Structures are given as C-alpha cells and as structure tokens.
Amino acid sequence: GRPSIYPSFLAEGIEYFDFSKIKGREAGRARSDYLDRLGSRINRWLKRYPSGLDPETIEKRKQNRKRILDFFGASLEDWQDYKWHYKHIFRGKDALEKLEKLIMLTEEEKKAIKMATEYRIPFGITPYYLHLMDYEPHRKYDAAVRAQVIPPIHYVENMAKHRQDREYAMDFMGEHDTSPIDLVTRRYPKVAIIKPYDSCPQICVYCQRNWEITGPLEPGAMPSREVLEAALDWYAEHPQIMDVLITGGEPLVLSDQMLERILERFAEMEHITSIRIASRIVVTLPFRVTDETAEMLGSFYEEGRRFIYYVTHVESAYEITPELVEAVKKLRKQGIYVYNQQVFTQWNSRRFETVALRIALKKAGIDPYYCFYPKGKWEHKDYIVPVARIIQERKEEARLLPGIYRTEEPVFNVPRLGKNHLRSWQDHELIMIRPDGRRVYLWHPWEKNIALVNPYIYTDIVSIKMYLDNLKKRGENPEDYQSIWYYY
Ligand code: SF4
C-alpha cells in the first residue's frame, strides 16, 4: 500500500520505527514508546470534551439548578419530582422571555425560538435539560446540548413553510407506507415498532418524526384505548415478529399502569422474545425513572424466555450526569440492558468528540449500539455531516479505543427499508461528485440479493467543503480533518 497517501493528523511529528530494522524486546519497547506518544495525543484531544461527571461540570450545574429553582420559587424536592418538570417545560409564547432570564442566548437563538413558538413549530426544553446548558452562549462545551433543542433559523423557516404539507413532505422514512395498522411501523421480517405515545417532554430539533410530533406533551398524543389494543392485537396475530420496539415519542411519559398493560400484552405472546424501550428520558428528565418504574419494567425480564432492553439516545459526554447514571443504575439492577443510539451530527462530530461520548457512556453503564447518519432531511441541513465524516471517524478515532467501547454499528437509513450498514462497498458506492462538491451515493439496501429491491440514491446534503467551513466557524482547524477527502 501507500501509507503516505493519507495525510497524517494524529501521529504528525511522532517518529515511526521500522519493524524490519529492529526486532525482539527492542522493537517491543520502541513500539510501546510510540504508542505512548499516540495515547498522550488522544488524551489531549479528549480534554476538549468534558463530561457531566467531571467535578467542575457538576459544580457549574449546581449553580444552574439554583438559578432555575429560584426563578420558579421551587425547592430541591420539586427538582427531583419529574411532574414538577412536566409543569414547567419551556414552551409556547412566553418560553423566550423565561429562557432569557435563565441563560444567555445569541441573537440568532432568540430569533429562532421566537419564530418557533409563534409558528407553533415543535419546541420545548425541560428545566432539567436547561440546567445542562452553560450560562454563556459561546457553545464551547454545550454546543451539542443547545443544538439539540434550540433550532437554527433554517430549520424554523422550513418548518414554517411546510406547515400545511409537513405530514408527508417531512416523512423521510416513508412511515406512511410502512404502517400496517395505526401505531405500528414495520420494516423488517422479525421486528416491528409500536408508538403508543406521540410526544416527548422536550423536542429534539432533528427528530425524524417532526412530521407527526406537534409539541412537548401534547394532549392529543395519546391514542384511544381501542386503537392501542388493536395495535397490540396485530402483534398477537403476527408470530413472525420476535422483537418489539416501543418508541414514540417518549414511551416513559406513559403512566406505569399504562406501560405495564402494554408489557403484559407482549408478555402473553410466546413469539416476542425481546422488548426494547426506546426512550430519551434518562437524558431529558432522569427523575422519571423511579425505583417502582424500574422494578415494574424489570419484572418482565424472564431469563431464558424474554429480555428487556432500554435503548436511549445520548448525544454528547456533556449529557452524562450523576442523575443519568443513577437512573441507568436502577434499570440495570433490574436486569435490563441499557444501550445507546447516537445520531452523528455536525454538533458531536468534531475530532474525538464521539470517542469522549463512548467513554462517558461506558462509565454510565451504557453500551453503544448504533451510530446513525442523520436522516437526509433538508430542514436539518445544519445537523447533517457528509457521509465521509462518519466513515473517517470510525477509522481514525473510534478504532483507537478498546473494542469494548466501540460496539456500535454506523448506519444510514434508507427510506421505507431501514438501516443500511455503511462500512463496505456491498453497502454503498460513490457514483458521482456534483459541481458543488456534494457526493452522490448509491445505497444497496439490506434487502438486495434477498428480493428485487431498487438501490437508493442519496446526495450529501452538505459537501465536505461546507462541513469544514462550518467547523472553521466554530474554531476548528480544517487541516485536522484533511484526510476526510479520501473517505467515501
Ligand atoms: S426523543 Fe426521539 S421522538 Fe422525542 S423528539 Fe427526540 S428524537 Fe424525536
């Protein structure tokens, strides 16, 4: 091969040694010294991304919490009560006025929040999540946290433009075409999704279901009992399904009684051997995971028969807090496996940022499961990375961690058909580069070679140049990413 074709970034200036010239213990020592130098460089990069478990961050957040509690005239006891947070979600017309009293916002952030609340674009932040944001708006550490819930102007403008046709125009995954009955989505032979609650305590800007989720904890988000029972009956009539994903929205907003009822129905079905609960509550409002809830969920775990998985969505090490760790501990104590699905966006894709996340996740007792390429939705332009970056991260950053830390699979979602791996040429090919630098890929869906399905063509929403320019605006050195041009 030609190792010199990849411009060095991490090992630049570190002298490599030649195994053909030195042997035995001498070679072993030289290699170990070299790896030490590489390891120190990695540590230097990781220092840029503090986690919510670092003592300085914990201290900072105590002050943030106090500011919020003082503002509402509330107590520490209120803070630990998830229902108190539900009542004080920042949403609607007076959200901006309240937020401005609690954190500093840039002019652009203010404008976007104002527009979002005026045009009734899904927007909401829990007091708990707000306390993860730094007071100053420089986004040095909390960029991924702010970007998660504070929309950019481009997004609100597009959402406003599509107010009438949002339901179809923004359904990238084609869920309208893959739902055999209300509340159920099916893309695979052995798995089906159920969505028993169609809203969340707060809204992620890049939510793939922004075509159906209208706002935080919307009253109409709960289906009628008949609709829910019909969906559950559908599972009973389909012994082909072995794995059910309870998602939404946020299923943990449902009462324990309601969740228990749903789980009881699944437990009656011999063919259901795994139940996954897709929930972001440990990130947005960890106090919702009470001992009773964890115990109830865990009671459906039956060794040798059925497993319960809690699949969450942590985006940055900064979101991993002692409160999250506590909630995860409660679940794990009940025999529930806890996994993470990260969405790889412009806001958590800097060099070694996802490595820092993986380390923080493992410390919290969570295993990385998927790393999603964001859904290719135009309104999410400010979040999407070029395909090349996720592959570069895998090769040049993730690979430097012990295998037990990088257990997730990077995936690209093909409309209607679902997850596509993106590591090899059997999964995708680069077929063209447009004059503006955006690359065009041909995806070979998982179903190809099993059935006659068409490949899917996707054009990078953001070119490598646009991505690097955005990073530069945030203070990154594009040269640190130089080898990205070689990945496709
Ligand atoms: S938690 Fe999931 S369903 Fe809820 S807004 Fe975020 S991405 Fe959408």
Tab-separated table of N, CA, C and O in Angstrom, residues 320-363:
chain	number	residue	atom	x	y	z
A	320	ILE	N	-24.041	13.288	30.045
A	320	ILE	CA	-23.925	12.197	31.028
A	320	ILE	C	-23.715	12.815	32.405
A	320	ILE	O	-22.661	13.396	32.674
A	321	THR	N	-24.707	12.704	33.249
A	321	THR	CA	-24.665	13.360	34.563
A	321	THR	C	-24.811	12.317	35.673
A	321	THR	O	-25.225	11.178	35.410
A	322	PRO	N	-24.534	12.699	36.917
A	322	PRO	CA	-24.770	11.753	38.015
A	322	PRO	C	-26.237	11.312	38.070
A	322	PRO	O	-26.530	10.165	38.414
A	323	GLU	N	-27.159	12.196	37.695
A	323	GLU	CA	-28.591	11.837	37.718
A	323	GLU	C	-28.882	10.766	36.666
A	323	GLU	O	-29.654	9.836	36.896
A	324	LEU	N	-28.255	10.912	35.504
A	324	LEU	CA	-28.437	9.905	34.450
A	324	LEU	C	-27.855	8.565	34.918
A	324	LEU	O	-28.473	7.511	34.754
A	325	VAL	N	-26.671	8.623	35.518
A	325	VAL	CA	-26.021	7.388	35.986
A	325	VAL	C	-26.930	6.676	36.992
A	325	VAL	O	-27.107	5.453	36.943
A	326	GLU	N	-27.541	7.453	37.860
A	326	GLU	CA	-28.429	6.890	38.881
A	326	GLU	C	-29.636	6.192	38.222
A	326	GLU	O	-30.018	5.082	38.611
A	327	ALA	N	-30.209	6.855	37.230
A	327	ALA	CA	-31.375	6.272	36.543
A	327	ALA	C	-30.979	4.974	35.832
A	327	ALA	O	-31.702	3.972	35.890
A	328	VAL	N	-29.822	4.995	35.186
A	328	VAL	CA	-29.359	3.798	34.465
A	328	VAL	C	-29.101	2.662	35.462
A	328	VAL	O	-29.430	1.499	35.208
A	329	LYS	N	-28.541	3.025	36.601
A	329	LYS	CA	-28.249	2.009	37.629
A	329	LYS	C	-29.537	1.302	38.067
A	329	LYS	O	-29.571	0.079	38.223
A	330	LYS	N	-30.598	2.084	38.221
A	330	LYS	CA	-31.878	1.486	38.641
A	330	LYS	C	-32.349	0.452	37.613
A	330	LYS	O	-32.852	-0.606	37.968
A	331	LEU	N	-32.192	0.794	36.354
A	331	LEU	CA	-32.645	-0.120	35.298
A	331	LEU	C	-31.776	-1.377	35.264
A	331	LEU	O	-32.273	-2.498	35.203
A	332	ARG	N	-30.474	-1.167	35.334
A	332	ARG	CA	-29.552	-2.313	35.244
A	332	ARG	C	-29.727	-3.271	36.418
A	332	ARG	O	-29.577	-4.484	36.269
A	333	LYS	N	-30.041	-2.685	37.574
A	333	LYS	CA	-30.243	-3.535	38.760
A	333	LYS	C	-31.400	-4.513	38.559
A	333	LYS	O	-31.494	-5.539	39.209
A	334	GLN	N	-32.301	-4.138	37.646
A	334	GLN	CA	-33.464	-4.997	37.388
A	334	GLN	C	-33.209	-5.966	36.231
A	334	GLN	O	-34.142	-6.574	35.708
A	335	GLY	N	-31.961	-6.049	35.795
A	335	GLY	CA	-31.626	-6.993	34.717
A	335	GLY	C	-31.929	-6.446	33.335
A	335	GLY	O	-32.013	-7.195	32.360
A	336	ILE	N	-32.106	-5.125	33.257
A	336	ILE	CA	-32.413	-4.512	31.955
A	336	ILE	C	-31.103	-4.070	31.300
A	336	ILE	O	-30.271	-3.420	31.940
A	337	TYR	N	-30.919	-4.426	30.035
A	337	TYR	CA	-29.734	-3.979	29.302
A	337	TYR	C	-29.945	-2.537	28.859
A	337	TYR	O	-31.045	-2.188	28.422
A	338	VAL	N	-28.908	-1.728	28.933
A	338	VAL	CA	-29.063	-0.324	28.519
A	338	VAL	C	-28.093	-0.027	27.368
A	338	VAL	O	-26.888	-0.255	27.480
A	339	TYR	N	-28.650	0.452	26.270
A	339	TYR	CA	-27.862	0.730	25.062
A	339	TYR	C	-28.045	2.172	24.620
A	339	TYR	O	-29.003	2.839	25.017
A	340	ASN	N	-27.145	2.612	23.747
A	340	ASN	CA	-27.284	3.972	23.213
A	340	ASN	C	-27.324	3.989	21.690
A	340	ASN	O	-26.611	3.244	21.027
A	341	GLN	N	-28.165	4.869	21.171
A	341	GLN	CA	-28.197	5.141	19.736
A	341	GLN	C	-27.846	6.606	19.562
A	341	GLN	O	-28.625	7.478	19.922
A	342	GLN	N	-26.682	6.842	19.034
A	342	GLN	CA	-26.249	8.222	18.820
A	342	GLN	C	-26.632	8.658	17.411
A	342	GLN	O	-26.610	7.854	16.486
A	343	VAL	N	-26.987	9.917	17.263
A	343	VAL	CA	-27.130	10.471	15.920
A	343	VAL	C	-25.880	11.321	15.687
A	343	VAL	O	-25.556	12.185	16.500
A	344	PHE	N	-25.172	11.019	14.628
A	344	PHE	CA	-23.882	11.662	14.370
A	344	PHE	C	-24.129	12.948	13.580
A	344	PHE	O	-24.426	12.913	12.387
A	345	THR	N	-24.053	14.080	14.257
A	345	THR	CA	-24.413	15.350	13.618
A	345	THR	C	-23.209	16.290	13.576
A	345	THR	O	-22.148	15.991	14.132
A	346	GLN	N	-23.427	17.443	12.981
A	346	GLN	CA	-22.354	18.445	12.968
A	346	GLN	C	-21.975	18.852	14.386
A	346	GLN	O	-20.901	19.381	14.621
A	347	TRP	N	-22.876	18.594	15.344
A	347	TRP	CA	-22.665	19.105	16.694
A	347	TRP	C	-21.958	18.132	17.616
A	347	TRP	O	-21.668	18.466	18.755
A	348	ASN	N	-21.746	16.908	17.160
A	348	ASN	CA	-20.957	15.995	18.001
A	348	ASN	C	-19.920	15.242	17.170
A	348	ASN	O	-19.494	14.155	17.539
A	349	SER	N	-19.529	15.865	16.052
A	349	SER	CA	-18.661	15.136	15.122
A	349	SER	C	-17.251	15.706	15.047
A	349	SER	O	-16.501	15.375	14.129
A	350	ARG	N	-16.886	16.582	15.988
A	350	ARG	CA	-15.511	17.079	15.934
A	350	ARG	C	-14.555	15.935	16.273
A	350	ARG	O	-14.963	14.925	16.840
A	351	ARG	N	-13.296	16.129	15.966
A	351	ARG	CA	-12.302	15.085	16.219
A	351	ARG	C	-12.383	14.594	17.668
A	351	ARG	O	-12.301	15.395	18.596
A	352	PHE	N	-12.567	13.319	17.845
A	352	PHE	CA	-12.581	12.625	19.134
A	352	PHE	C	-13.768	12.973	20.026
A	352	PHE	O	-13.830	12.560	21.167
A	353	GLU	N	-14.731	13.725	19.491
A	353	GLU	CA	-15.888	14.075	20.314
A	353	GLU	C	-16.739	12.836	20.607
A	353	GLU	O	-17.229	12.649	21.720
A	354	THR	N	-16.906	11.995	19.586
A	354	THR	CA	-17.700	10.784	19.800
A	354	THR	C	-16.912	9.755	20.610
A	354	THR	O	-17.486	8.940	21.332
A	355	VAL	N	-15.587	9.824	20.544
A	355	VAL	CA	-14.769	8.951	21.405
A	355	VAL	C	-15.036	9.329	22.867
A	355	VAL	O	-15.251	8.466	23.722
A	356	ALA	N	-15.076	10.646	23.139
A	356	ALA	CA	-15.368	11.100	24.510
A	356	ALA	C	-16.749	10.623	24.944
A	356	ALA	O	-16.954	10.221	26.095
A	357	LEU	N	-17.697	10.644	24.011
A	357	LEU	CA	-19.047	10.171	24.340
A	357	LEU	C	-19.021	8.682	24.687
A	357	LEU	O	-19.607	8.254	25.687
A	358	ARG	N	-18.330	7.893	23.873
A	358	ARG	CA	-18.294	6.442	24.130
A	358	ARG	C	-17.727	6.154	25.526
A	358	ARG	O	-18.229	5.298	26.246
A	359	ILE	N	-16.682	6.885	25.885
A	359	ILE	CA	-16.057	6.646	27.196
A	359	ILE	C	-17.043	7.007	28.313
A	359	ILE	O	-17.236	6.244	29.263
A	360	ALA	N	-17.710	8.165	28.156
A	360	ALA	CA	-18.667	8.591	29.189
A	360	ALA	C	-19.836	7.607	29.281
A	360	ALA	O	-20.326	7.299	30.371
A	361	LEU	N	-20.269	7.094	28.138
A	361	LEU	CA	-21.378	6.125	28.136
A	361	LEU	C	-21.003	4.884	28.933
A	361	LEU	O	-21.773	4.394	29.765
A	362	LYS	N	-19.803	4.384	28.666
A	362	LYS	CA	-19.387	3.156	29.359
A	362	LYS	C	-19.292	3.388	30.866
A	362	LYS	O	-19.642	2.523	31.654
A	363	LYS	N	-18.825	4.594	31.241
A	363	LYS	CA	-18.751	4.901	32.677
A	363	LYS	C	-20.146	4.900	33.299
A	363	LYS	O	-20.310	4.633	34.477
